[in-house]
Tab-separated table of C-alpha atoms in Angstrom:
chain	number	residue	atom	x	y	z
I	1	MET	CA	110.462	47.234	115.800
I	2	THR	CA	106.853	48.452	116.475
I	3	LEU	CA	105.835	51.500	114.600
I	4	THR	CA	104.622	54.284	116.443
I	5	SER	CA	102.049	56.981	115.314
I	6	LEU	CA	102.753	60.191	117.306
I	7	PRO	CA	101.120	63.670	117.180
I	8	THR	CA	102.770	66.795	115.877
I	9	PRO	CA	104.638	68.457	118.759
I	10	ARG	CA	103.779	71.786	119.945
I	11	VAL	CA	106.178	74.630	119.014
I	12	GLY	CA	108.889	75.264	121.837
I	13	LEU	CA	108.896	71.846	123.383
I	14	PRO	CA	111.859	71.249	125.827
I	15	LEU	CA	114.102	68.723	124.473
I	16	PRO	CA	116.992	66.454	125.686
I	17	GLY	CA	120.293	67.275	124.478
I	18	ARG	CA	121.562	65.820	121.144
I	19	GLY	CA	124.382	63.519	121.700
I	20	CYS	CA	123.503	63.386	125.496
I	21	ASP	CA	125.110	66.909	125.736
I	22	CYS	CA	123.995	68.039	129.175
I	23	ARG	CA	124.888	71.593	128.419
I	24	MET	CA	122.334	71.537	125.553
I	25	CYS	CA	119.546	69.572	127.509
I	26	ALA	CA	116.278	71.145	128.879
I	27	PHE	CA	116.419	68.785	131.805
I	28	TRP	CA	119.949	68.953	133.407
I	29	THR	CA	120.052	70.193	136.860
I	30	GLY	CA	123.455	71.721	136.291
I	31	PRO	CA	126.588	71.394	138.327
I	32	ASP	CA	124.928	73.302	141.351
I	33	GLY	CA	121.422	72.008	140.906
I	34	ARG	CA	119.998	75.234	139.555
I	35	GLY	CA	120.148	74.165	135.900
I	36	GLY	CA	122.353	74.745	132.879
I	37	PRO	CA	122.196	77.086	129.731
I	38	ALA	CA	119.387	75.230	128.172
I	39	THR	CA	117.443	74.024	131.324
I	40	VAL	CA	113.720	74.181	131.341
I	41	GLU	CA	112.955	71.383	133.865
I	42	PRO	CA	115.885	70.622	136.084
I	43	LEU	CA	115.181	66.948	136.973
I	44	CYS	CA	118.214	65.007	135.646
I	45	SER	CA	121.739	65.133	137.216
I	46	GLY	CA	123.374	64.100	134.010
I	47	SER	CA	124.078	61.576	131.370
I	48	ASN	CA	124.183	57.833	132.007
I	49	SER	CA	127.860	56.840	132.000
I	50	ASP	CA	126.708	53.231	131.490
I	51	CYS	CA	124.952	53.912	128.194
I	52	SER	CA	125.721	51.633	125.315
I	53	TYR	CA	124.301	53.937	122.673
I	54	CYS	CA	126.339	57.022	123.037
I	55	GLY	CA	128.345	58.008	119.987
I	56	CYS	CA	125.963	56.563	117.329
I	57	ALA	CA	125.750	58.044	113.714
I	58	ALA	CA	122.753	60.427	114.573
I	59	THR	CA	124.895	62.498	117.040
I	60	GLU	CA	127.088	63.591	114.214
I	61	ALA	CA	126.410	67.253	112.810
I	62	GLY	CA	124.660	66.927	109.508
I	63	ALA	CA	123.255	63.501	110.130
I	64	PRO	CA	120.409	62.731	107.729
I	65	THR	CA	116.908	62.710	108.898
I	66	ASN	CA	116.642	58.896	108.691
I	67	ALA	CA	119.918	58.295	110.741
I	68	CYS	CA	117.904	56.559	113.664
I	69	GLY	CA	116.840	53.894	111.148
I	70	GLY	CA	115.187	51.141	113.112
I	71	CYS	CA	116.724	51.927	116.435
I	72	PRO	CA	114.313	51.496	119.234
I	73	ILE	CA	115.959	53.715	121.634
I	74	ARG	CA	114.775	57.185	122.368
I	75	CYS	CA	117.637	59.387	123.038
I	76	GLY	CA	118.347	63.143	122.494
I	77	SER	CA	119.759	62.558	119.192
I	78	ARG	CA	116.567	60.876	117.631
I	79	THR	CA	115.704	62.703	114.565
I	80	ASP	CA	111.981	62.387	115.934
I	81	ILE	CA	112.614	63.114	119.560
I	82	ALA	CA	110.437	66.235	119.435
I	83	ARG	CA	107.516	63.942	118.456
I	84	TRP	CA	108.128	61.702	121.512
I	85	MET	CA	108.137	64.705	123.780
I	86	GLY	CA	104.843	65.839	122.343
I	87	ASP	CA	103.523	62.323	122.806
I	88	VAL	CA	104.150	62.548	126.650
I	89	GLY	CA	102.737	65.879	126.724
I	90	GLY	CA	105.819	68.057	126.345
I	91	THR	CA	107.362	67.497	129.811
I	92	LEU	CA	109.162	64.863	131.816
I	93	ALA	CA	107.977	66.221	135.101
I	94	PHE	CA	105.167	64.346	137.052
I	95	ASP	CA	103.498	67.448	138.349
I	96	ASP	CA	100.597	67.327	136.053
I	97	ILE	CA	99.633	63.788	136.697
I	98	VAL	CA	96.971	62.683	139.190
I	99	ILE	CA	95.658	59.175	139.496
I	100	ASP	CA	92.542	59.064	141.402
I	101	GLY	CA	90.835	56.012	142.722
I	102	GLU	CA	90.261	53.538	145.606
I	103	LEU	CA	92.224	50.436	145.997
I	104	PRO	CA	89.938	47.336	146.243
I	105	ASP	CA	90.091	45.046	149.249
I	106	LEU	CA	92.644	42.501	148.304
I	107	PRO	CA	94.325	39.498	150.238
I	108	ALA	CA	97.925	39.827	150.864
I	109	PHE	CA	98.758	37.359	148.230
I	110	VAL	CA	97.115	37.229	144.612
I	111	PRO	CA	98.079	34.362	142.294
I	112	MET	CA	98.215	34.845	138.681
I	113	THR	CA	96.694	32.254	136.167
I	114	ASP	CA	96.814	31.939	132.437
I	115	GLY	CA	93.624	33.749	131.918
I	116	SER	CA	91.299	30.770	131.498
I	117	ALA	CA	88.548	29.694	133.924
I	118	VAL	CA	89.828	29.185	137.480
I	119	THR	CA	86.974	26.806	138.266
I	120	GLN	CA	89.255	23.491	138.901
I	121	LEU	CA	92.106	25.641	140.378
I	122	ASP	CA	89.908	27.416	142.850
I	123	ALA	CA	87.594	24.388	143.689
I	124	SER	CA	89.105	24.001	147.274
I	125	LEU	CA	90.543	27.476	147.730
I	126	ARG	CA	87.798	29.774	146.963
I	127	TRP	CA	90.454	32.391	146.853
I	128	PRO	CA	89.427	36.130	147.082
I	129	ALA	CA	91.530	37.488	144.074
I	130	TYR	CA	93.158	36.300	140.960
I	131	GLY	CA	95.507	38.027	138.676
I	132	VAL	CA	96.159	37.782	134.743
I	133	GLY	CA	98.910	39.151	132.896
I	134	MET	CA	98.573	41.480	130.142
I	135	ARG	CA	99.878	39.017	127.390
I	136	ARG	CA	96.942	36.870	128.173
I	137	VAL	CA	94.542	39.789	127.404
I	138	PHE	CA	96.201	41.830	124.539
I	139	SER	CA	97.999	40.153	121.656
I	140	PRO	CA	101.365	41.538	120.644
I	141	ASP	CA	100.814	39.985	117.131
I	142	THR	CA	97.351	41.465	116.249
I	143	HIS	CA	97.388	44.259	118.679
I	144	THR	CA	93.928	43.524	119.755
I	145	ILE	CA	92.125	41.892	122.777
I	146	TYR	CA	92.111	38.233	122.502
I	147	PRO	CA	88.670	36.820	121.935
I	148	ARG	CA	88.449	35.178	125.275
I	149	PHE	CA	88.073	38.770	126.746
I	150	ALA	CA	86.894	40.939	123.994
I	151	GLY	CA	83.401	42.116	124.850
I	152	LYS	CA	83.287	40.156	127.993
I	153	GLN	CA	83.608	40.982	131.750
I	154	ALA	CA	86.809	39.920	133.334
I	155	ARG	CA	84.930	38.065	135.965
I	156	GLN	CA	82.825	36.083	133.571
I	157	ALA	CA	85.960	35.025	131.372
I	158	LEU	CA	87.739	33.885	134.439
I	159	ALA	CA	84.638	32.176	135.904
I	160	LEU	CA	84.864	34.009	139.119
I	161	ARG	CA	82.292	34.406	141.743
I	162	ASP	CA	80.676	37.748	142.490
I	163	ASP	CA	82.814	38.186	145.645
I	164	GLN	CA	86.141	37.327	143.954
I	165	LYS	CA	88.398	40.134	142.481
I	166	ALA	CA	89.879	40.203	139.072
I	167	VAL	CA	93.400	41.967	138.877
I	168	LEU	CA	94.908	42.805	135.437
I	169	VAL	CA	98.750	42.871	135.821
I	170	GLY	CA	99.702	44.927	132.899
I	171	TYR	CA	103.223	43.870	132.660
I	172	GLY	CA	104.922	42.149	129.846
I	173	GLU	CA	107.788	42.099	127.567
I	174	ASP	CA	108.824	45.329	125.920
I	175	PRO	CA	107.247	44.576	122.344
I	176	LEU	CA	103.946	43.772	124.219
I	177	VAL	CA	103.631	47.148	126.260
I	178	GLU	CA	105.113	49.162	123.375
I	179	ALA	CA	102.428	47.955	121.239
I	180	PHE	CA	99.749	48.688	123.656
I	181	TRP	CA	100.977	52.340	123.984
I	182	THR	CA	101.237	52.713	120.321
I	183	TYR	CA	97.705	51.331	119.569
I	184	ARG	CA	95.890	52.173	122.831
I	185	LYS	CA	94.286	55.550	121.594
I	186	ARG	CA	93.613	54.566	117.972
I	187	ASP	CA	91.675	51.365	119.163
I	188	GLY	CA	90.338	52.515	122.484
I	189	LEU	CA	92.170	49.840	124.343
I	190	VAL	CA	92.265	51.595	127.633
I	191	GLU	CA	88.425	52.143	127.526
I	192	GLU	CA	87.896	48.427	126.461
I	193	ILE	CA	89.847	46.987	129.137
I	194	ALA	CA	88.052	49.431	131.734
I	195	SER	CA	84.761	48.187	130.237
I	196	GLN	CA	85.784	44.652	131.180
I	197	GLY	CA	85.109	45.237	134.910
I	198	TRP	CA	88.681	44.583	136.300
I	199	ASP	CA	88.721	45.462	140.115
I	200	LEU	CA	92.307	46.601	139.739
I	201	VAL	CA	94.590	47.347	136.770
I	202	LEU	CA	98.360	47.560	137.547
I	203	SER	CA	99.525	49.639	134.657
I	204	PRO	CA	101.986	48.723	131.993
I	205	ASN	CA	105.654	49.075	132.891
I	206	TYR	CA	108.012	50.704	130.487
I	207	SER	CA	111.561	49.476	131.000
I	208	ILE	CA	114.546	51.202	132.493
I	209	TYR	CA	117.764	49.268	131.560
I	210	GLY	CA	121.147	50.319	132.986
I	211	ASN	CA	122.716	50.504	129.523
I	212	TRP	CA	120.187	52.771	128.059
I	213	PRO	CA	120.358	56.682	127.631
I	214	ARG	CA	118.963	58.905	130.467
I	215	THR	CA	116.274	60.199	128.183
I	216	GLU	CA	114.789	56.781	127.667
I	217	HIS	CA	114.745	56.456	131.502
I	218	LEU	CA	112.896	59.772	131.824
I	219	LEU	CA	110.437	59.166	129.134
I	220	ASN	CA	109.495	55.731	130.408
I	221	MET	CA	109.105	56.791	134.071
I	222	ARG	CA	106.554	59.483	132.856
I	223	ARG	CA	104.790	56.870	130.533
I	224	CYS	CA	104.454	54.547	133.513
I	225	LEU	CA	102.575	57.127	135.399
I	226	LEU	CA	100.600	58.635	132.394
I	227	ILE	CA	99.038	55.352	131.367
I	228	ALA	CA	97.973	54.520	134.886
I	229	GLN	CA	96.273	58.064	134.772
I	230	GLU	CA	94.482	57.026	131.601
I	231	PHE	CA	93.157	53.916	133.297
I	232	ALA	CA	91.963	55.741	136.245
I	233	ASP	CA	90.298	58.393	133.909
I	234	ALA	CA	88.486	55.562	132.102
I	235	GLY	CA	86.930	54.643	135.432
I	236	VAL	CA	89.039	51.617	136.626
I	237	ALA	CA	91.093	51.397	139.903
I	238	ALA	CA	94.664	51.867	138.579
I	239	VAL	CA	98.043	51.481	140.314
I	240	PRO	CA	101.224	52.943	138.607
I	241	ASN	CA	104.252	50.823	138.329
I	242	VAL	CA	107.405	52.566	139.343
I	243	TYR	CA	111.051	51.814	137.981
I	244	TRP	CA	113.989	53.870	138.909
I	245	PHE	CA	117.789	54.164	138.182
I	246	ARG	CA	119.009	56.811	140.522
I	247	LEU	CA	118.151	58.051	143.987
I	248	GLU	CA	116.928	61.391	142.312
I	249	ASP	CA	114.308	59.121	140.473
I	250	LEU	CA	113.042	57.860	143.848
I	251	LYS	CA	112.974	61.334	145.318
I	252	ARG	CA	110.999	62.606	142.518
I	253	TYR	CA	108.324	59.662	142.909
I	254	THR	CA	107.862	60.361	146.618
I	255	ALA	CA	107.605	64.160	146.120
I	256	TRP	CA	104.933	63.534	143.486
I	257	ILE	CA	103.078	61.019	145.811
I	258	GLU	CA	103.143	63.593	148.675
I	259	ASP	CA	101.410	66.028	146.478
I	260	ALA	CA	98.985	63.655	144.646
I	261	PRO	CA	98.827	60.324	146.251
I	262	PRO	CA	97.800	57.303	143.967
I	263	PRO	CA	95.732	54.556	145.609
I	264	ALA	CA	99.011	52.320	145.890
I	265	ILE	CA	102.253	51.991	144.069
I	266	ALA	CA	103.487	48.696	142.381
I	267	VAL	CA	106.894	47.448	141.525
I	268	ASN	CA	107.613	44.711	139.132
I	269	VAL	CA	110.534	42.443	140.259
I	270	GLN	CA	109.915	39.419	138.353
I	271	THR	CA	112.915	40.066	136.195
I	272	VAL	CA	115.206	40.624	138.986
I	273	ARG	CA	116.604	37.168	139.183
I	274	GLU	CA	120.400	37.724	139.854
I	275	ASN	CA	121.477	38.315	143.322
I	276	ASN	CA	123.520	41.164	142.176
I	277	ASN	CA	120.552	42.942	140.714
I	278	TRP	CA	118.569	42.347	143.765
I	279	ASP	CA	121.160	43.514	146.282
I	280	THR	CA	122.169	46.697	144.391
I	281	TRP	CA	119.118	47.886	142.631
I	282	ALA	CA	115.891	46.449	143.838
I	283	LEU	CA	116.331	45.911	147.560
I	284	PRO	CA	118.148	49.287	148.006
I	285	GLY	CA	115.385	51.088	146.202
I	286	LEU	CA	112.710	49.189	148.169
I	287	TYR	CA	114.362	50.157	151.474
I	288	TRP	CA	114.360	53.896	150.446
I	289	LEU	CA	110.668	53.608	149.483
I	290	ALA	CA	109.816	51.886	152.853
I	291	GLU	CA	111.488	54.778	154.637
I	292	ASN	CA	109.870	57.619	152.672
I	293	LEU	CA	106.674	56.716	151.425
I	294	PRO	CA	103.560	57.723	153.415
I	295	ALA	CA	103.173	55.006	156.177
I	296	ASP	CA	99.626	54.088	154.988
I	297	LEU	CA	100.370	54.004	151.145
I	298	PRO	CA	99.893	50.212	150.097
I	299	VAL	CA	102.654	48.676	148.048
I	300	ILE	CA	102.022	46.033	145.650
I	301	LEU	CA	105.051	43.718	144.590
I	302	THR	CA	104.753	41.449	141.480
I	303	GLY	CA	107.135	38.401	140.964
I	304	LEU	CA	108.687	37.368	144.109
I	305	SER	CA	108.948	33.800	144.802
I	306	ARG	CA	111.949	33.263	147.018
I	307	VAL	CA	111.228	32.778	150.674
I	308	ASP	CA	114.124	34.860	151.692
I	309	ARG	CA	113.333	37.770	149.464
I	310	ILE	CA	109.718	37.782	150.595
I	311	ALA	CA	110.991	37.775	154.208
I	312	GLN	CA	112.938	40.934	153.290
I	313	VAL	CA	110.030	42.942	151.905
I	314	VAL	CA	107.761	41.794	154.535
I	315	ALA	CA	109.981	43.334	157.052
I	316	LEU	CA	110.052	46.608	155.032
I	317	PHE	CA	106.376	46.902	154.355
I	318	GLY	CA	104.463	44.886	156.898
I	319	ASN	CA	100.709	44.348	156.370
I	320	ARG	CA	100.506	47.130	153.682
I	321	LEU	CA	102.214	44.750	151.309
I	322	THR	CA	100.439	42.756	148.553
I	323	LEU	CA	102.355	40.356	146.725
I	324	ILE	CA	101.310	38.951	143.212
I	325	SER	CA	103.124	35.870	141.642
I	326	GLN	CA	102.618	33.470	138.983
I	327	ASN	CA	104.650	30.854	140.941
I	328	PRO	CA	101.742	28.818	142.063
I	329	HIS	CA	100.563	28.192	138.499
I	330	GLN	CA	103.774	27.525	136.987
I	331	TYR	CA	104.637	25.000	139.583
I	332	ALA	CA	101.068	23.399	139.368
I	333	LEU	CA	101.760	22.653	135.735
I	334	HIS	CA	104.395	20.204	136.648
I	335	GLY	CA	102.701	18.865	139.892
I	336	ALA	CA	105.208	20.809	142.003
I	337	ILE	CA	104.729	22.920	145.162
I	338	MET	CA	106.772	25.534	146.825
I	339	THR	CA	107.790	24.970	150.454
I	340	ALA	CA	110.083	26.504	152.769
I	341	ASN	CA	112.899	24.293	151.237
I	342	GLY	CA	112.179	25.540	147.644
I	343	ARG	CA	110.396	23.655	145.052
I	344	GLU	CA	109.329	20.064	145.550
I	345	ASP	CA	108.245	17.852	142.740
I	346	ILE	CA	105.599	15.783	144.268
I	347	HIS	CA	103.658	14.871	141.134
I	348	ALA	CA	100.400	16.150	142.527
I	349	ARG	CA	97.223	16.992	140.676
I	350	PRO	CA	97.544	20.513	139.315
I	351	ALA	CA	94.549	21.849	141.447
I	352	ASP	CA	96.079	20.416	144.577
I	353	ALA	CA	99.661	21.761	143.873
I	354	PHE	CA	98.059	25.079	143.080
I	355	ALA	CA	96.240	25.423	146.363
I	356	ALA	CA	99.202	24.168	148.401
I	357	THR	CA	101.508	26.689	146.966
I	358	VAL	CA	99.034	29.507	147.259
I	359	GLN	CA	98.335	28.725	150.865
I	360	PHE	CA	102.140	28.478	151.674
I	361	MET	CA	102.935	31.795	149.983
I	362	ALA	CA	100.150	33.452	151.620
I	363	SER	CA	101.363	32.041	155.054
I	364	LEU	CA	104.693	34.172	154.457
I	365	LEU	CA	102.620	37.304	154.327
I	366	PRO	CA	101.121	39.098	157.359
I	367	GLY	CA	97.419	40.042	157.503
I	368	ARG	CA	94.556	40.251	155.248
I	369	GLN	CA	94.286	36.369	154.871
I	370	PRO	CA	90.773	34.784	154.168
I	371	SER	CA	89.201	32.937	157.008
């Protein structure tokens, strides 16, 4: 578990209910939407019935201060939950968050690479933009920027031309993004990345799992927006990642966007592999966003690689959609390409396979393609 250094909370912070007791929670909307006895911010309809962490020892009366042990889950029963509330600003609302900036001109498809020079891969493509994942820039082991990028411009590290864009895709496994959150202020990580000259940063995504307590959901939704604001305040174009679990989450996002529209929103769907998760969570949420977001707000999706799913999101978002994927690079490592019929192992040279898949995936998207 990553150790997290948190500030001392202010007096009187609103807190989630211990033992997921809604009646004692500062964020419960109450049975009629007007809140309950302890409500300060009515933004949650109630505890998560799918939670796997209810009934732990820390919920019991008189539990010792170290009852949480090494548990990584942030619930209302944590003995340090007030410190976590202080860490996110003492609120779980979005009202105080403003993400200023302008989205750079991007092609509809942005391929991701492994963070090394793109010289060979780009030789025949001359593609307008390339993406790099956070795990290629920030080390989960040393909690520092890798030497390849430390003190350098992103465009220099990737060997891009002046007219090509560099996109940092700030997604990663939970230990990576949690470590970034923990050490970002102590070591000035946000400012260091901003100084590297990325044309766009998709801010880190903090997970929302179906079997986690509602407090973890609410904290992580706010953290996703807060860290995007930190990047924007550091002077880099930043786009927040949005995750949701309930319809009320989507409604909160769209209400916030209406009041303080960011340059775009991003959704990381690269872990949504099973059809059931796509059909019951990702796609319904994307449908709702397509209907309720401002018609001109750009949408960036990371991780789609199936032709049928790409067709679905194109139907939803049209030419305001940008797709980012590491599929071309992964396939190229094995001499394979992506086609309308799926993967084909043609034993091509990596650069040729990469170019073929990039061009094919770009052909599935409308507009903004290079001439």
